[in-house]
XYZ file of C-alpha atoms in Angstrom:
631
model
C -17.911 20.064 7.299
C -21.465 19.946 8.777
C -21.659 21.730 12.316
C -22.878 19.440 14.703
C -25.977 20.687 16.618
C -24.953 22.104 19.937
C -27.789 21.108 21.814
C -26.759 17.487 20.923
C -23.260 17.668 21.931
C -24.010 19.240 25.563
C -26.752 16.694 26.128
C -24.970 13.540 24.872
C -21.806 14.581 27.037
C -23.994 14.083 29.936
C -26.317 11.077 28.882
C -23.334 9.268 26.897
C -21.698 8.815 30.415
C -24.469 6.559 31.072
C -23.544 4.352 28.118
C -19.658 4.441 28.417
C -18.411 1.044 26.802
C -14.713 0.964 28.186
C -15.155 4.124 30.414
C -13.490 4.252 33.799
C -16.460 3.083 36.515
C -16.956 2.418 39.889
C -20.174 2.297 42.068
C -20.333 -1.420 43.075
C -23.347 -0.169 45.312
C -25.521 1.997 43.155
C -29.040 2.978 44.516
C -31.210 0.491 42.923
C -35.098 1.225 41.742
C -37.863 -0.244 43.325
C -38.718 -3.257 41.288
C -36.974 -5.650 38.758
C -37.361 -4.517 35.052
C -38.052 -6.226 31.844
C -34.966 -5.724 29.833
C -36.831 -5.922 26.668
C -39.271 -3.132 27.818
C -37.666 -0.698 25.868
C -37.695 -2.659 22.727
C -41.347 -2.691 22.939
C -41.509 0.968 23.419
C -39.434 1.952 20.725
C -41.674 2.337 17.481
C -41.328 -0.668 15.261
C -40.416 1.353 12.169
C -37.336 2.833 14.089
C -34.529 3.440 11.797
C -31.870 2.746 14.470
C -31.311 2.410 18.234
C -28.459 2.267 20.603
C -29.417 0.598 24.272
C -27.608 0.335 27.579
C -29.472 -2.615 28.565
C -29.080 -2.224 32.299
C -27.548 1.067 33.730
C -26.637 -0.325 37.117
C -25.020 -3.670 35.503
C -23.027 -1.710 33.152
C -21.980 0.507 35.820
C -20.673 -2.431 37.894
C -19.091 -4.271 35.101
C -17.171 -1.090 34.037
C -16.111 -0.632 37.597
C -14.691 -3.992 38.006
C -12.471 -3.703 34.831
C -11.177 -0.193 36.023
C -10.427 -1.251 39.507
C -8.527 -4.263 37.925
C -6.493 -1.452 36.343
C -6.031 0.113 39.382
C -7.921 3.167 38.646
C -9.435 4.827 41.757
C -13.263 5.106 40.917
C -16.424 4.466 42.921
C -17.516 5.301 46.366
C -14.106 4.684 48.050
C -12.210 6.024 45.125
C -11.032 9.580 44.186
C -13.723 9.713 41.434
C -17.628 8.859 41.319
C -18.523 6.265 38.951
C -20.215 7.330 35.480
C -23.641 6.619 36.811
C -23.371 9.156 39.455
C -21.449 11.418 37.511
C -24.275 11.377 35.070
C -26.842 11.926 37.527
C -24.735 14.817 38.971
C -24.303 16.559 35.673
C -27.795 16.185 34.868
C -29.314 17.178 38.064
C -30.784 13.888 38.837
C -31.296 13.124 42.573
C -34.678 10.355 42.308
C -36.709 8.897 39.781
C -34.239 7.037 37.573
C -34.819 3.327 37.439
C -30.926 2.492 37.980
C -31.196 -1.138 36.723
C -33.779 -0.100 33.451
C -32.477 0.240 29.896
C -31.977 3.768 28.291
C -32.074 4.219 24.605
C -31.129 6.759 22.038
C -33.028 6.382 19.087
C -33.385 7.410 15.486
C -36.885 7.333 14.221
C -37.881 6.459 10.594
C -35.864 8.260 8.442
C -37.420 6.671 5.395
C -38.995 10.003 4.083
C -36.132 12.515 5.509
C -34.983 14.458 2.409
C -31.693 15.788 4.006
C -28.983 14.826 6.658
C -29.845 18.242 8.343
C -33.119 17.193 9.236
C -31.734 13.768 10.887
C -30.974 15.078 14.181
C -34.514 16.253 14.636
C -35.558 12.362 14.521
C -33.293 11.699 17.294
C -35.473 10.914 20.818
C -34.111 9.529 24.210
C -35.744 6.817 26.293
C -35.091 7.450 29.966
C -36.236 4.716 32.538
C -38.083 6.442 35.169
C -40.268 5.358 38.249
C -41.380 8.832 39.019
C -41.231 11.585 36.416
C -41.794 14.400 38.840
C -38.790 13.323 40.907
C -36.728 12.559 37.695
C -37.373 16.132 36.158
C -37.459 18.303 39.413
C -34.335 19.945 38.526
C -34.937 20.214 34.829
C -37.286 23.539 35.249
C -40.170 21.535 34.316
C -43.301 23.342 32.894
C -46.433 21.337 32.000
C -48.379 21.815 28.899
C -51.238 18.989 28.954
C -49.321 15.733 28.793
C -46.275 17.506 27.185
C -43.376 18.390 29.693
C -40.828 21.337 28.876
C -37.749 20.631 30.056
C -34.078 22.383 30.407
C -31.285 19.546 30.336
C -27.719 20.654 30.518
C -28.689 24.302 29.395
C -31.155 22.940 26.382
C -34.425 23.195 25.981
C -36.359 19.624 25.649
C -39.929 18.642 25.209
C -40.871 15.142 27.183
C -43.515 13.024 27.555
C -44.111 9.538 29.275
C -44.731 6.275 27.796
C -44.622 2.720 29.411
C -42.177 3.613 32.322
C -39.893 5.951 30.253
C -39.517 9.703 29.996
C -39.272 10.383 26.122
C -36.871 13.351 25.344
C -37.168 14.995 22.089
C -36.659 18.514 20.081
C -39.376 18.414 17.694
C -43.250 18.021 18.855
C -43.519 15.974 15.818
C -41.046 13.186 17.291
C -42.445 13.081 20.661
C -46.058 12.835 19.048
C -44.672 9.880 16.802
C -43.605 7.687 19.625
C -46.433 8.558 22.200
C -48.814 7.927 19.291
C -47.116 4.472 18.205
C -49.665 1.427 19.114
C -47.357 -1.278 17.520
C -45.741 -3.920 19.223
C -42.362 -2.029 19.132
C -39.262 -2.375 17.333
C -38.726 -5.903 18.733
C -41.101 -7.037 16.359
C -38.499 -6.240 13.441
C -35.674 -7.650 15.292
C -34.589 -11.319 14.231
C -35.207 -13.576 17.181
C -30.981 -14.435 17.321
C -30.835 -10.587 17.793
C -33.371 -10.582 20.740
C -31.349 -13.040 22.264
C -27.913 -11.261 21.633
C -29.735 -8.441 23.089
C -30.088 -9.998 26.573
C -26.557 -11.004 26.730
C -24.688 -7.505 25.847
C -24.296 -4.602 28.043
C -24.330 -2.331 25.088
C -26.484 -2.939 21.951
C -26.784 -1.052 18.812
C -29.370 -2.161 15.740
C -30.358 -0.714 12.613
C -32.936 -1.199 9.644
C -31.367 -0.086 6.381
C -34.773 0.126 4.870
C -35.746 3.107 6.929
C -33.041 4.919 5.503
C -34.378 7.187 2.703
C -32.377 6.929 -1.083
C -32.126 10.737 -0.628
C -29.967 10.411 2.824
C -27.819 7.534 1.396
C -27.165 9.553 -1.979
C -26.174 12.672 0.384
C -23.529 10.254 2.152
C -22.434 8.796 -1.098
C -21.791 12.335 -2.652
C -20.239 13.246 0.731
C -17.688 10.323 0.660
C -16.732 10.806 -2.990
C -15.855 14.243 -2.336
C -13.482 13.087 0.350
C -12.049 10.527 -1.720
C -11.386 12.935 -4.434
C -9.691 15.328 -2.532
C -7.571 12.525 -0.930
C -6.417 11.120 -4.363
C -7.244 13.978 -6.954
C -5.612 11.687 -9.752
C -8.106 8.588 -8.861
C -10.008 9.763 -6.259
C -13.518 9.885 -7.823
C -13.129 6.532 -10.048
C -11.777 4.691 -6.862
C -15.081 6.166 -4.859
C -17.403 5.172 -7.277
C -16.296 1.481 -6.835
C -16.467 1.792 -3.180
C -19.702 3.482 -3.073
C -21.149 1.368 -4.873
C -20.189 -1.715 -2.717
C -21.497 0.454 0.225
C -24.922 1.262 -1.339
C -25.204 -2.451 -2.253
C -24.673 -3.675 1.311
C -27.224 -1.156 2.526
C -29.829 -1.999 -0.063
C -29.299 -5.817 0.640
C -29.346 -5.948 4.243
C -32.325 -6.714 6.287
C -30.917 -5.437 9.421
C -27.696 -4.665 10.899
C -26.415 -4.647 14.728
C -23.500 -4.090 17.076
C -22.900 -4.909 20.442
C -20.474 -4.823 23.591
C -20.064 -7.147 26.568
C -17.931 -5.838 29.329
C -16.548 -8.068 32.209
C -13.377 -7.775 34.329
C -12.765 -11.356 33.926
C -13.762 -11.827 30.264
C -12.422 -8.104 28.959
C -14.283 -6.622 26.171
C -16.239 -8.378 23.460
C -17.605 -6.570 20.474
C -19.920 -8.228 18.126
C -21.187 -7.316 14.621
C -24.080 -8.495 12.824
C -25.497 -8.632 9.313
C -28.623 -10.166 8.192
C -29.187 -10.161 4.289
C -32.284 -10.161 2.336
C -32.968 -13.471 0.281
C -32.691 -13.166 -3.601
C -29.734 -10.762 -3.517
C -26.234 -11.114 -4.117
C -25.194 -10.690 -0.742
C -27.840 -12.979 0.741
C -27.024 -15.739 -1.909
C -23.262 -15.205 -0.733
C -23.982 -15.645 2.797
C -26.480 -18.744 2.191
C -23.311 -20.412 0.165
C -20.680 -19.873 3.184
C -19.351 -23.386 3.834
C -19.045 -24.811 7.244
C -15.703 -26.194 8.192
C -15.136 -29.843 7.180
C -11.934 -30.174 9.447
C -10.922 -28.279 12.558
C -10.388 -24.427 11.491
C -6.905 -24.369 12.641
C -5.675 -27.774 11.033
C -2.353 -28.603 10.679
C -0.947 -25.525 12.591
C 1.823 -26.903 15.084
C 1.708 -25.744 18.734
C 4.021 -22.899 18.916
C 4.025 -19.486 20.340
C 1.575 -17.953 18.273
C 2.160 -14.437 16.846
C -0.863 -14.549 14.446
C -3.284 -17.553 13.107
C -6.296 -17.648 11.415
C -8.537 -20.461 10.178
C -11.327 -20.203 7.754
C -13.719 -21.999 5.715
C -14.313 -20.380 2.058
C -17.808 -19.537 0.462
C -18.954 -20.356 -2.870
C -16.191 -20.738 -5.177
C -17.949 -18.325 -8.371
C -18.744 -15.879 -5.479
C -15.161 -15.889 -4.111
C -13.343 -15.712 -7.719
C -15.688 -12.705 -8.349
C -14.705 -10.753 -5.060
C -11.095 -11.760 -5.300
C -11.137 -10.125 -9.064
C -12.672 -7.079 -7.832
C -10.064 -6.907 -5.213
C -7.062 -7.261 -7.588
C -8.482 -4.967 -10.134
C -8.288 -2.529 -7.451
C -4.829 -3.017 -6.610
C -3.354 -3.815 -9.767
C -4.678 -1.108 -12.066
C -3.118 -0.513 -15.262
C -2.763 3.409 -14.744
C -0.519 2.771 -11.807
C 1.610 -0.199 -12.864
C 3.733 2.166 -15.390
C 5.397 1.357 -18.513
C 8.135 -0.988 -16.503
C 5.519 -3.995 -16.390
C 4.156 -5.994 -19.406
C 0.405 -5.430 -19.041
C -0.509 -8.754 -20.647
C 1.753 -10.572 -17.917
C -0.206 -8.625 -15.099
C -3.329 -9.761 -16.230
C -1.868 -13.539 -16.309
C -0.497 -13.006 -12.597
C -4.056 -11.694 -11.675
C -5.638 -14.868 -13.375
C -3.369 -17.122 -11.394
C -4.045 -15.157 -7.984
C -8.212 -15.663 -8.779
C -7.658 -19.268 -9.475
C -5.519 -19.896 -6.250
C -7.454 -17.761 -3.895
C -10.774 -18.991 -5.003
C -10.182 -22.701 -5.317
C -9.056 -23.316 -1.388
C -12.075 -24.652 0.459
C -10.516 -24.002 3.546
C -7.152 -22.514 5.006
C -5.190 -22.149 7.906
C -2.358 -19.744 8.466
C 0.137 -18.690 11.537
C 2.977 -16.860 12.052
C 4.845 -18.295 15.099
C 7.871 -17.534 17.184
C 10.428 -20.272 16.877
C 12.732 -20.722 19.888
C 16.099 -18.657 19.577
C 18.164 -22.041 20.672
C 17.059 -23.848 17.707
C 19.132 -22.089 15.126
C 16.327 -22.141 12.744
C 15.339 -18.526 12.582
C 13.019 -16.574 15.111
C 9.963 -16.459 12.828
C 7.970 -19.609 11.523
C 5.109 -19.263 8.818
C 2.658 -21.988 7.569
C -0.276 -21.818 5.053
C -2.299 -25.137 4.730
C -5.141 -25.000 2.135
C -7.687 -27.685 1.756
C -8.472 -28.253 -1.997
C -10.253 -30.462 -4.598
C -6.819 -31.050 -6.651
C -3.736 -30.421 -4.904
C -1.566 -31.255 -7.991
C -3.512 -28.686 -10.275
C -3.488 -26.053 -7.417
C 0.626 -26.607 -7.079
C 0.816 -26.173 -11.010
C -0.947 -23.134 -10.854
C 1.427 -21.852 -8.114
C 4.273 -22.749 -10.046
C 2.827 -20.663 -12.708
C 2.641 -17.681 -10.297
C 6.240 -17.700 -9.547
C 7.260 -17.807 -12.935
C 5.150 -14.800 -13.848
C 6.201 -12.836 -10.694
C 9.680 -13.734 -11.423
C 9.338 -12.650 -14.982
C 7.854 -9.218 -13.845
C 10.493 -8.393 -11.313
C 13.458 -9.178 -14.126
C 11.235 -6.999 -16.644
C 10.962 -3.979 -14.197
C 14.731 -4.269 -13.417
C 16.046 -4.272 -16.968
C 13.871 -1.031 -17.290
C 15.852 0.479 -14.381
C 18.693 2.984 -15.820
C 20.615 2.596 -12.383
C 20.603 -1.300 -12.625
C 23.410 -2.987 -14.671
C 23.177 -5.780 -16.933
C 25.102 -7.949 -14.250
C 22.656 -6.931 -11.569
C 19.774 -8.131 -13.583
C 21.477 -11.274 -14.213
C 21.965 -11.846 -10.486
C 18.277 -11.089 -9.922
C 17.391 -13.496 -12.530
C 19.666 -16.183 -10.797
C 18.313 -15.256 -7.357
C 14.828 -16.256 -7.624
C 14.442 -20.130 -8.428
C 11.699 -22.545 -7.952
C 13.102 -25.905 -7.775
C 10.261 -28.279 -8.754
C 9.841 -31.785 -6.921
C 13.113 -30.941 -5.103
C 12.051 -33.226 -2.297
C 9.648 -35.880 -0.974
C 8.253 -37.249 2.340
C 5.676 -39.850 2.369
C 2.903 -38.697 0.134
C 4.019 -35.031 0.210
C 5.905 -33.888 -2.846
C 7.805 -30.531 -2.119
C 8.765 -27.505 -4.321
C 11.467 -25.016 -3.017
C 10.979 -21.475 -3.841
C 14.235 -19.849 -3.478
C 15.569 -16.220 -2.907
C 19.482 -16.469 -2.765
C 20.476 -13.535 -1.060
C 23.928 -13.949 -1.869
C 23.331 -13.028 -5.385
C 21.860 -9.593 -4.020
C 24.431 -6.930 -5.008
C 25.994 -4.893 -2.583
C 24.757 -7.286 0.553
C 27.555 -7.221 2.938
C 28.588 -10.351 4.792
C 27.783 -8.742 8.168
C 24.194 -7.978 6.812
C 23.963 -11.398 5.569
C 24.624 -12.992 9.020
C 22.123 -10.806 10.613
C 19.557 -11.833 8.434
C 20.309 -15.489 8.752
C 20.569 -14.989 12.753
C 16.788 -13.768 12.571
C 15.483 -15.916 9.748
C 17.555 -18.918 9.914
C 20.063 -20.720 7.512
C 17.611 -21.093 5.321
C 16.268 -17.557 5.234
C 15.646 -17.392 1.636
C 13.742 -20.678 1.218
C 10.283 -21.520 1.465
C 9.074 -25.452 0.858
C 5.652 -25.558 -0.825
C 3.992 -28.993 -1.495
C 1.260 -31.332 -2.058
C -0.033 -33.445 0.923
C -1.934 -36.160 -0.583
C -4.656 -34.976 -2.986
C -6.650 -32.702 -0.654
C -4.018 -30.521 0.564
C -1.470 -27.851 -0.187
C 1.154 -26.904 2.322
C 3.670 -23.878 2.721
C 5.834 -23.498 5.387
C 8.797 -21.050 5.833
C 11.370 -21.414 8.892
C 12.150 -24.470 10.940
C 13.576 -26.465 7.980
C 12.297 -29.696 6.493
C 11.310 -31.280 10.089
C 8.743 -28.742 10.528
C 7.424 -29.143 6.846
C 6.961 -32.648 7.685
C 5.517 -32.339 11.350
C 2.975 -29.953 9.800
C 2.380 -32.443 7.034
C 1.616 -35.201 9.504
C -0.930 -33.005 11.428
C -2.970 -32.497 8.137
C -2.822 -36.183 7.138
C -4.287 -36.718 10.930
C -6.814 -33.892 10.528
C -5.273 -32.423 13.739
C -4.826 -28.791 14.846
C -2.180 -28.810 17.960
C -2.267 -25.149 18.044
C -5.903 -25.153 19.157
C -4.496 -26.885 22.439
C -1.937 -23.942 22.911
C -2.205 -22.645 26.520
C -2.667 -19.031 25.533
C -5.363 -19.860 22.833
C -7.101 -22.100 25.568
C -7.309 -18.925 27.689
C -9.929 -16.958 25.295
C -11.197 -19.726 22.939
C -14.284 -20.335 25.111
C -15.161 -16.867 25.511
C -15.925 -16.727 21.740
C -19.388 -18.262 20.337
C -18.944 -21.971 20.417
C -21.271 -23.119 17.721
C -21.246 -22.718 13.924
C -18.030 -20.856 13.495
C -16.362 -20.728 10.115
C -13.628 -18.505 10.951
C -11.299 -17.702 13.912
C -8.170 -15.582 14.390
C -5.640 -14.870 17.269
C -3.128 -12.223 17.600
C -0.666 -12.143 20.506
C 0.838 -8.718 21.403
C 3.135 -10.201 24.049
C 4.600 -12.359 21.333
C 5.217 -9.565 18.953
C 6.962 -7.745 21.434
C 8.834 -11.021 22.509
C 9.733 -11.538 18.931
C 11.006 -7.577 18.707
C 13.299 -8.148 22.029
C 14.690 -11.391 20.455
C 15.309 -9.832 17.036
C 17.221 -6.861 18.878
C 19.285 -9.278 20.896
C 20.280 -11.294 17.682
C 21.389 -8.113 15.835
C 22.947 -6.554 18.848
C 20.741 -3.612 19.113
C 19.847 -2.933 22.765
C 16.035 -1.714 23.560
C 16.131 1.191 25.914
C 13.761 -0.592 28.149
C 11.884 -4.289 28.405
C 8.939 -5.099 26.397
C 7.462 -7.566 28.343
C 3.752 -8.518 28.978
C 3.253 -11.415 31.537
C 0.095 -13.208 31.768
C -1.461 -11.597 28.631
C -3.812 -13.564 26.374
C -4.264 -13.040 22.346
C -6.830 -10.654 20.620
C -9.415 -13.309 19.425
C -11.882 -13.083 16.405
C -14.432 -15.385 15.164
C -17.040 -15.357 12.365
C -20.306 -17.437 13.055
C -23.071 -18.254 10.786
C -26.321 -17.355 12.596
C -28.662 -17.854 10.134
C -28.996 -18.847 6.534
C -28.295 -15.366 5.614
C -26.923 -13.908 8.593
C -23.602 -13.657 9.946
C -21.744 -12.580 13.304
C -18.407 -11.405 14.033
C -17.027 -11.279 17.328
C -13.744 -9.773 18.460
C -12.126 -10.177 22.051
C -9.782 -7.785 24.045
C -9.293 -9.981 26.907
C -8.731 -8.669 30.297
C -5.601 -10.097 30.884
C -4.208 -8.185 27.934
C -5.831 -4.933 29.034
C -4.055 -5.151 32.338
C -0.882 -6.525 31.277
C -0.635 -3.864 28.752
C -1.176 -1.431 31.807
C 1.375 -3.090 33.922
C 4.069 -2.739 30.898
C 3.273 0.829 29.968
C 3.136 2.419 33.565
C 6.921 1.960 34.303
C 7.692 2.869 30.960
C 5.612 6.318 31.185
C 7.728 6.926 34.608
C 11.039 6.370 32.905
C 10.060 8.842 30.199
C 8.921 11.438 33.099
C 12.503 10.749 34.655
C 14.374 10.980 31.099
C 15.269 7.357 31.098
C 14.799 6.401 27.719
C 18.345 7.537 26.725
C 19.851 3.937 27.183
C 22.228 4.468 30.313
C 24.795 2.109 31.312
C 23.256 -1.236 31.353
C 20.140 -0.503 30.048
C 19.489 -2.916 27.563
C 22.149 -5.406 28.780
C 20.167 -7.090 31.218
C 17.434 -7.968 28.389
C 18.272 -11.632 27.788
C 16.505 -13.369 25.132
C 12.791 -13.839 26.352
C 11.313 -17.125 26.518
C 8.163 -17.004 24.365
C 4.778 -16.825 26.452
C 2.584 -19.833 25.653
C 4.988 -22.544 25.141
C 3.508 -25.853 24.443
C-alpha cells in the first residue's frame, strides 16, 4: 500500500477543518474580512489546465451553516459552547490571528497531471489557495523567510513555499508547482467549466471539479493495475477476469467524459444536499447514451398510491438499444456459466437472460414502490407496486409469462439434482409455483396471478405459515400482474384485488397520488425542479415502523422502541442539465438527522445502563405503530 506523504496528512488535518462538509460547527459571529469577495475569484486564479480542485466557496458561510446544523442536534459548539467552531479551530491550529479573508474561497488544487508518469509524483502537483488580505499578518506565525517573491514557510511543522496571486496565498511543496501557478496568465479554470457548473458552484458550500483529459494515460494505467490487483486478491478464482470488465468500464468513463463535478450544500433547515455531475464528450458511446435519455411522458411516480412509503422510485428509460446492451452486460456478470454449476440447463439460463433483457429494455418509464399497509386492514403489512409504460403491454406480458415458466423449470431442475430432496418434494415444488393466466379482469385490465403456494412447502408447520400470513396477508404467496390498456403493465403484491384496481385506475388517469404524500412533500421541493428524469425516496422511519409492526405481529418484543417522529425521507433525483450532461442529487433531510439523533440518544443511555436485556414490561409497551406520513 502506498504510504501517504506525512506533510500532507499533517497539513490537511488543519486546513480541512475549514472544509468540513458535515462537521460540528459553531461561530455564528466570525470575524469578517474587510470587503465582500467575488466567489468566482478563486476560479479565475486557478490555472485553466488544472486537473481538479476542491473549493470551500465561502469559509464564513460554510462555518455558519455547519453551526446551525450542529446546534439543531444539541451539540455545544461556538463562542458560547464547549468547543470553538472549525474555522476558529483551524486558525488556532495553523497559528493564524489575522490576514485571512474569512468570507473568501479556499481551494485545494491538483495542477495538470497530463504529463505525470507516476502516482508517486501526483502529490507534488497539489497546491493550496488561501484567501488573504494581508499576507504578512497571515504568515506571521509560520516562521516566514523571504527569497525574492517567494516565501519559505513552516505550516503545522512542515516546510512549504508560498507566493501571492490575485488575493490568495499559494502554498506548494515544489518550486515548479508554485511557478506554474504564478506564471499562469490565462482566464482561469472557470473557462474550462460548463456554464451550468459555474452556476452550481455559486449555490454550493463545497464544490469539486475534475477534467479527466488532464490525467495522463500512465496514471490511469497505474490506477487500473492497482484495482485489478485488489480485485484478484478478493476473489482469486475470478478476480482478474471480473476486474478486466470493471476497469474497462471505468476507463471508458474517464476517456469519454468532458468534466466531472460534485458538490455539497449544507443548511440546518434543508439538511445535506449532495450533487454529482458528468458531462460526456459528443460522438462517444456514453455521450450518445446521455443524448438519448428520454424525459418522462407522465408523472414520474405515476400510478403509485398515497400510502406510507418505505421506498419509491420513478424513472424514464434511455434509448432501448443502449439499455438492452447495458442490461446484457449486467446479466452476463451476474449469471456466468462458470458459477451456475451443473444443476442448471445453460440453454434455459440463456433464454432466461434473453427474456430479462427484453423486459427491462422495453419499459419506457417505470414507477416502483414498497409501502407500509395498515395493520388493521389484515391484508398484510407490506405492499409492492411496479408500473411500467411500454409500447405493447400484451407483448410485454407474454414475455413475462415466458420468464416465469423458465424460472420455474430452472428451480425444479435444480431441485431434482439435489440428493437430499425426494421425488415427492420435487413434485410439491412443481405444484407450488403456478401462473394463472387471464385469471381475472377489471375494466380494460387483464390479470394474471403468479402464485407460490406455501402450503405445498415440505416441513412448513402451521404456526410458521400463520406468522407469514399475519405479516404478508392471506394472499402472501400471490402477486397480480396485468395489462392496463395498451400502454401499461402493472404488478401488485399485497392489498388484494382492490389495491390492484386502485393503482390501475391511477394509471388510466395519469395520476400520481404518492407525489402528494405529506412526507414526500416535505422534501420534494428541495431537489431540482426542472428536467428530472428520475426521483426516489427512502423512509428510514417507515422501515423502523415496519420492523416494529412485524415484531408485534409475530409476538417478538423489541428491547427498545424504534420511533422517529417528525422524520423525512431520504430523497434522490436525476436531472438532465445539458444535451450530454446529467446531475444526480441526494438529500439527507435535516428532519431525518435530528430525528435519528433523538432516537439514538436514549438507546445509548439504555446501553450504558445495561438496559437492553428486555426487563419486565420492556417491549410490552410498544403497540402497533401508526405509520408516519399517512395520507
